[in-house]
Amino acid sequence: MERGLIFNIQRYAVHDGSGIRTVVFLQGCPLHCLWCSNPESQGAVKPVTWYKNGQAKTVGQWYTLDAVLAEIEKDEIFYQTSGGGITLSGGECLVQADFSAALLRAVKSLGIPTAIETTGALPITAINKVLPYTDEVLFDLKIMAQPLAKQVIGDNVAFVKASFEAALQASETTVIPRIPLIPGYTAQMDNLHQIIDYLHQCGVKKVHLLPFHQYGSQKYHDLNRAYALEKTPLLTSEAITQIHDLFTAENIDAVVYGLD
Ligand code: SF4
């Protein structure tokens, strides 16, 4: 029986694909982004323990396909009225590619639209498993400028590009690159210029920009881990506008998300 390790199911999400979504967060991620707002999902596919108010709590629960589908179907009316559906996120949902593919396939067979959020930092076989059942890919394009790219995503830039290009070639799938704007990392101008060059090469005309936030900082305390960006200030609205205008000047439609 297919089972997946899930650490959260969030209903009524509006920033994770078209319309109102149910977002299924899958455990496991090969990366360790310093700004990660779900640090409990990093590393191997296994439950983790954190401490809230002195109490130990296990994060991550094994679900059968039927159990997740039962959660998803509760909100079918919202998908129909808003054009929404389900989104697999993480962590990196491609780490559990077989379960993700089985879930997306089952959801699609119910007539519910499907999406994934991914960094694509895995061998191409992973994304190829899910693409036939995925209507929308929100592709996390973080960083291309060296040496920061190596520091942040290791030797995975080739994986990221191959996965991105495979998604673009999937004729039934819409791909939207999403760029987290992290001060001192992804929001640096040389990185943004390299991403723009790559988007031009790929013929991509639309991006989502996700300004840095501090929503995940408490989780690092709960996990008893240091949070390297604790003191990093948010981008100013002027800086965000400047980055937005950089993309539009290059004929790339840029939508800024997550400011509300
Ligand atoms: S890819 Fe996403 S889940 Fe994985 S470490 Fe980076 S921000 Fe966190």
Coordinates of C-alpha atoms and ligand atoms in Angstrom, one line a residue, residues 7 28-39 41-43 90-92 118-119 121 140 142 152-153 220, ligand 1:
F7 CA 3.8 16.9 8.3
G28 CA 12.0 15.3 3.4
C29 CA 14.2 17.7 1.5
P30 CA 17.8 17.4 0.1
L31 CA 18.5 21.1 0.7
H32 CA 19.1 23.1 3.8
C33 CA 18.2 26.6 2.7
L34 CA 19.2 29.0 5.5
W35 CA 15.9 30.8 5.2
C36 CA 13.7 27.7 5.1
S37 CA 10.4 28.3 6.9
N38 CA 9.8 24.6 7.2
P39 CA 13.0 23.3 8.8
S41 CA 10.9 19.0 6.8
Q42 CA 14.6 19.0 5.9
G43 CA 16.7 15.8 5.6
G90 CA 7.2 20.3 1.5
G91 CA 9.9 19.9 2.2
E92 CA 10.4 18.7 -1.3
T118 CA 9.3 22.0 -6.1
T119 CA 12.9 23.0 -6.3
A121 CA 16.9 19.5 -7.0
D140 CA 11.3 27.4 -6.9
K142 CA 16.4 30.2 -6.1
V152 CA 22.9 26.9 -0.9
I153 CA 22.0 24.1 -3.2
Y220 CA 14.2 26.8 14.7
Ligands
SF4_1 S1 14.0 23.6 -0.7 FE1 12.3 24.4 0.5 S2 11.9 22.9 2.1 FE2 13.9 22.4 1.3 S3 15.3 23.5 2.6 FE3 14.9 24.9 0.9 S4 13.2 26.2 1.6 FE4 13.3 24.4 3.0

